[in-house]
């Protein structure tokens, strides 16, 4: 089967750096996504990793280690608007293009 | 470019009734997906259309759920008859090639009472 684990909640302060971890156990791994979701809104795409390494995009970076079944999302220079749920999702070759999601990590940023 | 639009945003129905959810994908996106999140659980895949064809419906929970995409444009998801456990947020997403960076709609929050 598939298993995707993320911390349920995290807190941080404005201007800080936070790392949200995601571990997965799945056969046929074919890529990992991070989405951001504000309450009551659509999940929005943040990043996609299929090869090992770090992908940087502005204040957000995502890292993948396929051998360890591990990814993290790094958020720098935190802003209040970064308070949201962060969803880790994987794609499996056997499952076509369907995403398999973790339960998400709720990040609260305080001043 | 307009995003993925879902209607209604909220629906409250009684157990046993029928509800139809609608999704308008981004124009030109052949791939359309339905997902669902029930309270306390992760978002789960329901099914995938490529144009008007069902590519994968392995996530549909039972035969009370019927999805259609006539003409390969908008899609509907009908729940008949609705049960209490069907309550949750139903998301639609679309993508041009199915491989990268879906665009999600804001979801329909369904409450069955």
mmCIF file of C-alpha atoms in Angstrom:
data_model
loop_
_atom_site.group_PDB
_atom_site.id
_atom_site.type_symbol
_atom_site.label_atom_id
_atom_site.label_comp_id
_atom_site.label_asym_id
_atom_site.label_seq_id
_atom_site.Cartn_x
_atom_site.Cartn_y
_atom_site.Cartn_z
ATOM 1 C CA UNK A 1 0.000 0.000 0.000
ATOM 2 C CA UNK A 2 0.906 3.657 0.187
ATOM 3 C CA UNK A 3 1.686 5.733 3.235
ATOM 4 C CA UNK A 4 2.463 9.440 3.348
ATOM 5 C CA UNK A 5 3.309 11.086 6.656
ATOM 6 C CA UNK A 6 3.562 14.753 7.527
ATOM 7 C CA UNK A 7 3.407 16.555 10.870
ATOM 8 C CA UNK A 8 -0.119 17.672 11.660
ATOM 9 C CA UNK A 9 0.709 21.153 12.867
ATOM 10 C CA UNK A 10 3.657 23.541 13.022
ATOM 11 C CA UNK A 11 4.098 27.046 14.319
ATOM 12 C CA UNK A 12 6.668 29.679 13.464
ATOM 13 C CA UNK A 13 7.222 33.421 13.653
ATOM 14 C CA UNK A 14 7.418 36.022 10.934
ATOM 15 C CA UNK A 15 10.805 36.234 9.271
ATOM 16 C CA UNK A 16 11.840 32.769 10.380
ATOM 17 C CA UNK A 17 12.594 29.655 8.336
ATOM 18 C CA UNK A 18 10.474 26.533 8.635
ATOM 19 C CA UNK A 19 10.975 23.056 7.197
ATOM 20 C CA UNK A 20 7.965 20.794 6.659
ATOM 21 C CA UNK A 21 8.901 17.145 6.275
ATOM 22 C CA UNK A 22 7.122 14.449 4.312
ATOM 23 C CA UNK A 23 7.985 10.771 4.294
ATOM 24 C CA UNK A 24 6.413 8.300 1.932
ATOM 25 C CA UNK A 25 6.321 4.583 1.348
ATOM 26 C CA UNK A 26 5.052 3.644 -2.050
ATOM 27 C CA UNK A 27 5.871 1.380 -4.936
ATOM 28 C CA UNK A 28 6.340 2.813 -8.389
ATOM 29 C CA UNK A 29 7.196 6.305 -7.149
ATOM 30 C CA UNK A 30 7.010 8.766 -10.028
ATOM 31 C CA UNK A 31 7.193 12.214 -8.458
ATOM 32 C CA UNK A 32 6.258 14.304 -5.446
ATOM 33 C CA UNK A 33 4.230 17.499 -5.275
ATOM 34 C CA UNK A 34 3.763 20.170 -2.650
ATOM 35 C CA UNK A 35 0.556 22.188 -2.572
ATOM 36 C CA UNK A 36 -0.481 25.124 -0.409
ATOM 37 C CA UNK A 37 -4.081 25.435 0.696
ATOM 38 C CA UNK A 38 -5.590 28.374 2.539
ATOM 39 C CA UNK A 39 -8.785 27.644 4.435
ATOM 40 C CA UNK A 40 -11.763 27.394 2.101
ATOM 41 C CA UNK A 41 -9.668 27.845 -1.005
ATOM 42 C CA UNK A 42 -8.244 25.655 -3.743
ATOM 43 C CA UNK A 43 -4.958 23.843 -3.215
ATOM 44 C CA UNK A 44 -2.342 25.685 -5.260
ATOM 45 C CA UNK A 45 0.719 24.089 -6.801
ATOM 46 C CA UNK A 46 4.055 24.927 -5.180
ATOM 47 C CA UNK A 47 6.606 22.425 -6.459
ATOM 48 C CA UNK A 48 7.265 19.137 -8.201
ATOM 49 C CA UNK A 49 10.296 16.895 -7.597
ATOM 50 C CA UNK A 50 11.039 13.693 -9.433
ATOM 51 C CA UNK A 51 14.844 13.612 -9.187
ATOM 52 C CA UNK A 52 16.913 13.783 -6.022
ATOM 53 C CA UNK A 53 17.970 17.229 -4.950
ATOM 54 C CA UNK A 54 16.796 20.688 -4.127
ATOM 55 C CA UNK A 55 14.476 22.812 -6.264
ATOM 56 C CA UNK A 56 14.426 26.485 -5.325
ATOM 57 C CA UNK A 57 11.662 28.892 -6.243
ATOM 58 C CA UNK A 58 11.808 32.232 -4.506
ATOM 59 C CA UNK A 59 11.182 31.897 -0.782
ATOM 60 C CA UNK A 60 10.136 28.267 -1.183
ATOM 61 C CA UNK A 61 12.406 25.285 -1.822
ATOM 62 C CA UNK A 62 11.610 21.591 -2.039
ATOM 63 C CA UNK A 63 13.981 18.691 -1.528
ATOM 64 C CA UNK A 64 13.659 15.040 -2.476
ATOM 65 C CA UNK A 65 15.586 11.909 -1.561
ATOM 66 C CA UNK A 66 14.123 8.946 -3.420
ATOM 67 C CA UNK A 67 16.330 6.414 -1.657
ATOM 68 C CA UNK A 68 15.076 7.612 1.734
ATOM 69 C CA UNK A 69 11.472 8.195 0.706
ATOM 70 C CA UNK A 70 11.772 11.702 2.083
ATOM 71 C CA UNK A 71 10.980 15.236 1.029
ATOM 72 C CA UNK A 72 10.839 18.590 2.706
ATOM 73 C CA UNK A 73 9.417 21.979 1.888
ATOM 74 C CA UNK A 74 11.503 24.892 3.130
ATOM 75 C CA UNK A 75 9.869 28.273 3.598
ATOM 76 C CA UNK A 76 12.156 31.253 4.192
ATOM 77 C CA UNK A 77 11.414 34.770 5.407
ATOM 78 C CA UNK A 78 8.043 33.675 6.676
ATOM 79 C CA UNK A 79 5.106 36.028 6.260
ATOM 80 C CA UNK A 80 1.729 35.974 7.943
ATOM 81 C CA UNK A 81 0.136 35.043 4.621
ATOM 82 C CA UNK A 82 2.111 31.790 4.656
ATOM 83 C CA UNK A 83 -0.268 30.501 7.344
ATOM 84 C CA UNK A 84 -1.964 27.651 5.482
ATOM 85 C CA UNK A 85 -2.103 23.908 5.084
ATOM 86 C CA UNK A 86 0.783 22.357 3.138
ATOM 87 C CA UNK A 87 -0.017 19.140 1.319
ATOM 88 C CA UNK A 88 2.505 16.554 0.211
ATOM 89 C CA UNK A 89 1.344 14.277 -2.619
ATOM 90 C CA UNK A 90 2.968 11.555 -4.691
ATOM 91 C CA UNK A 91 2.309 10.061 -8.085
ATOM 92 C CA UNK A 92 2.744 6.360 -8.710
ATOM 93 C CA UNK A 93 3.384 4.839 -12.126
ATOM 94 C CA UNK A 94 0.716 2.223 -11.503
ATOM 95 C CA UNK A 95 -1.869 4.861 -10.662
ATOM 96 C CA UNK A 96 -1.604 6.914 -13.826
ATOM 97 C CA UNK A 97 -1.723 10.568 -12.931
ATOM 98 C CA UNK A 98 -3.785 10.321 -9.760
ATOM 99 C CA UNK A 99 -2.250 12.090 -6.773
ATOM 100 C CA UNK A 100 -1.958 10.372 -3.400
ATOM 101 C CA UNK A 101 -2.060 12.955 -0.649
ATOM 102 C CA UNK A 102 -0.845 13.121 2.896
ATOM 103 C CA UNK A 103 -3.154 14.653 5.502
ATOM 104 C CA UNK A 104 -1.366 17.984 5.279
ATOM 105 C CA UNK A 105 0.528 20.171 7.721
ATOM 106 C CA UNK A 106 -1.189 23.243 9.149
ATOM 107 C CA UNK A 107 1.365 26.017 9.526
ATOM 108 C CA UNK A 108 0.576 28.978 11.764
ATOM 109 C CA UNK A 109 2.791 32.037 11.433
ATOM 110 C CA UNK A 110 2.647 34.576 14.246
ATOM 111 C CA UNK A 111 4.097 38.050 14.542
ATOM 112 C CA UNK B 1 -7.262 32.747 -17.840
ATOM 113 C CA UNK B 2 -10.250 31.605 -15.779
ATOM 114 C CA UNK B 3 -9.471 28.940 -13.224
ATOM 115 C CA UNK B 4 -11.293 25.754 -12.387
ATOM 116 C CA UNK B 5 -14.823 26.623 -11.310
ATOM 117 C CA UNK B 6 -16.995 24.484 -9.089
ATOM 118 C CA UNK B 7 -20.656 24.886 -8.323
ATOM 119 C CA UNK B 8 -22.189 25.060 -5.807
ATOM 120 C CA UNK B 9 -19.634 26.125 -3.242
ATOM 121 C CA UNK B 10 -21.774 24.687 -0.455
ATOM 122 C CA UNK B 11 -24.642 22.218 -0.397
ATOM 123 C CA UNK B 12 -26.655 20.910 2.526
ATOM 124 C CA UNK B 13 -28.990 18.039 1.750
ATOM 125 C CA UNK B 14 -30.884 15.403 3.665
ATOM 126 C CA UNK B 15 -29.910 11.785 3.692
ATOM 127 C CA UNK B 16 -31.529 10.016 0.765
ATOM 128 C CA UNK B 17 -31.652 13.051 -1.476
ATOM 129 C CA UNK B 18 -29.740 13.555 -4.695
ATOM 130 C CA UNK B 19 -27.058 16.164 -5.286
ATOM 131 C CA UNK B 20 -25.216 17.080 -8.457
ATOM 132 C CA UNK B 21 -21.891 18.873 -8.322
ATOM 133 C CA UNK B 22 -20.499 20.662 -11.340
ATOM 134 C CA UNK B 23 -16.959 21.401 -12.422
ATOM 135 C CA UNK B 24 -15.842 23.656 -15.254
ATOM 136 C CA UNK B 25 -12.163 22.998 -16.000
ATOM 137 C CA UNK B 26 -9.750 25.452 -17.538
ATOM 138 C CA UNK B 27 -10.571 25.766 -21.219
ATOM 139 C CA UNK B 28 -8.536 23.365 -23.314
ATOM 140 C CA UNK B 29 -7.598 21.067 -20.432
ATOM 141 C CA UNK B 30 -8.350 17.531 -21.549
ATOM 142 C CA UNK B 31 -7.652 16.006 -18.134
ATOM 143 C CA UNK B 32 -10.228 16.448 -15.397
ATOM 144 C CA UNK B 33 -10.063 14.909 -11.935
ATOM 145 C CA UNK B 34 -12.416 14.583 -9.008
ATOM 146 C CA UNK B 35 -11.080 14.293 -5.469
ATOM 147 C CA UNK B 36 -12.774 14.257 -2.069
ATOM 148 C CA UNK B 37 -11.732 15.146 1.444
ATOM 149 C CA UNK B 38 -13.815 13.859 4.317
ATOM 150 C CA UNK B 39 -13.272 15.407 7.730
ATOM 151 C CA UNK B 40 -10.042 14.413 9.391
ATOM 152 C CA UNK B 41 -8.796 12.488 6.391
ATOM 153 C CA UNK B 42 -6.544 13.176 3.456
ATOM 154 C CA UNK B 43 -7.717 14.285 0.025
ATOM 155 C CA UNK B 44 -8.500 11.141 -1.955
ATOM 156 C CA UNK B 45 -8.705 10.526 -5.674
ATOM 157 C CA UNK B 46 -12.107 9.614 -7.107
ATOM 158 C CA UNK B 47 -11.713 9.530 -10.872
ATOM 159 C CA UNK B 48 -9.971 10.906 -13.937
ATOM 160 C CA UNK B 49 -11.405 11.908 -17.309
ATOM 161 C CA UNK B 50 -9.445 12.381 -20.477
ATOM 162 C CA UNK B 51 -11.781 14.418 -22.622
ATOM 163 C CA UNK B 52 -15.125 12.629 -22.276
ATOM 164 C CA UNK B 53 -13.677 9.203 -21.424
ATOM 165 C CA UNK B 54 -13.188 7.813 -17.937
ATOM 166 C CA UNK B 55 -9.490 7.011 -17.768
ATOM 167 C CA UNK B 56 -9.504 5.797 -14.170
ATOM 168 C CA UNK B 57 -12.456 5.494 -11.816
ATOM 169 C CA UNK B 58 -10.776 3.286 -9.248
ATOM 170 C CA UNK B 59 -11.380 5.771 -6.445
ATOM 171 C CA UNK B 60 -15.162 5.974 -6.762
ATOM 172 C CA UNK B 61 -16.484 4.705 -3.418
ATOM 173 C CA UNK B 62 -19.622 2.925 -4.639
ATOM 174 C CA UNK B 63 -22.340 2.952 -7.275
ATOM 175 C CA UNK B 64 -24.191 5.810 -5.632
ATOM 176 C CA UNK B 65 -21.645 8.076 -7.300
ATOM 177 C CA UNK B 66 -21.918 8.837 -11.011
ATOM 178 C CA UNK B 67 -19.575 11.134 -12.903
ATOM 179 C CA UNK B 68 -20.076 12.364 -16.425
ATOM 180 C CA UNK B 69 -18.254 14.616 -18.817
ATOM 181 C CA UNK B 70 -20.394 14.809 -21.908
ATOM 182 C CA UNK B 71 -18.667 16.642 -24.745
ATOM 183 C CA UNK B 72 -15.380 16.682 -22.896
ATOM 184 C CA UNK B 73 -15.917 20.084 -21.323
ATOM 185 C CA UNK B 74 -17.598 20.454 -17.930
ATOM 186 C CA UNK B 75 -18.175 17.506 -15.638
ATOM 187 C CA UNK B 76 -20.855 16.579 -13.133
ATOM 188 C CA UNK B 77 -20.671 14.313 -10.127
ATOM 189 C CA UNK B 78 -24.006 13.012 -8.907
ATOM 190 C CA UNK B 79 -24.553 11.383 -5.557
ATOM 191 C CA UNK B 80 -27.793 9.408 -5.380
ATOM 192 C CA UNK B 81 -28.972 8.679 -2.763
ATOM 193 C CA UNK B 82 -26.701 10.651 -0.460
ATOM 194 C CA UNK B 83 -25.573 9.123 2.844
ATOM 195 C CA UNK B 84 -24.146 10.811 5.929
ATOM 196 C CA UNK B 85 -20.632 9.541 5.186
ATOM 197 C CA UNK B 86 -20.651 11.365 1.845
ATOM 198 C CA UNK B 87 -20.176 14.665 3.666
ATOM 199 C CA UNK B 88 -16.917 16.367 2.810
ATOM 200 C CA UNK B 89 -15.282 18.707 0.354
ATOM 201 C CA UNK B 90 -15.311 17.617 -3.276
ATOM 202 C CA UNK B 91 -12.499 19.052 -5.368
ATOM 203 C CA UNK B 92 -12.179 19.154 -9.104
ATOM 204 C CA UNK B 93 -8.859 19.693 -10.856
ATOM 205 C CA UNK B 94 -7.740 19.963 -14.451
ATOM 206 C CA UNK B 95 -4.484 19.788 -16.354
ATOM 207 C CA UNK B 96 -3.505 20.007 -19.987
ATOM 208 C CA UNK B 97 -1.349 16.875 -20.049
ATOM 209 C CA UNK B 98 -2.082 15.038 -16.815
ATOM 210 C CA UNK B 99 1.504 14.925 -15.704
ATOM 211 C CA UNK B 100 2.375 18.140 -14.002
ATOM 212 C CA UNK B 101 0.836 20.771 -11.799
ATOM 213 C CA UNK B 102 -2.899 20.285 -11.674
ATOM 214 C CA UNK B 103 -5.047 23.375 -11.120
ATOM 215 C CA UNK B 104 -7.637 22.753 -8.438
ATOM 216 C CA UNK B 105 -10.995 24.361 -7.938
ATOM 217 C CA UNK B 106 -12.047 25.718 -4.556
ATOM 218 C CA UNK B 107 -14.251 22.736 -3.912
ATOM 219 C CA UNK B 108 -17.867 22.038 -3.054
ATOM 220 C CA UNK B 109 -18.540 21.506 0.623
ATOM 221 C CA UNK B 110 -21.262 18.875 0.860
ATOM 222 C CA UNK B 111 -23.071 18.296 4.119
ATOM 223 C CA UNK B 112 -25.526 15.430 4.370
ATOM 224 C CA UNK B 113 -27.821 15.660 7.402
#
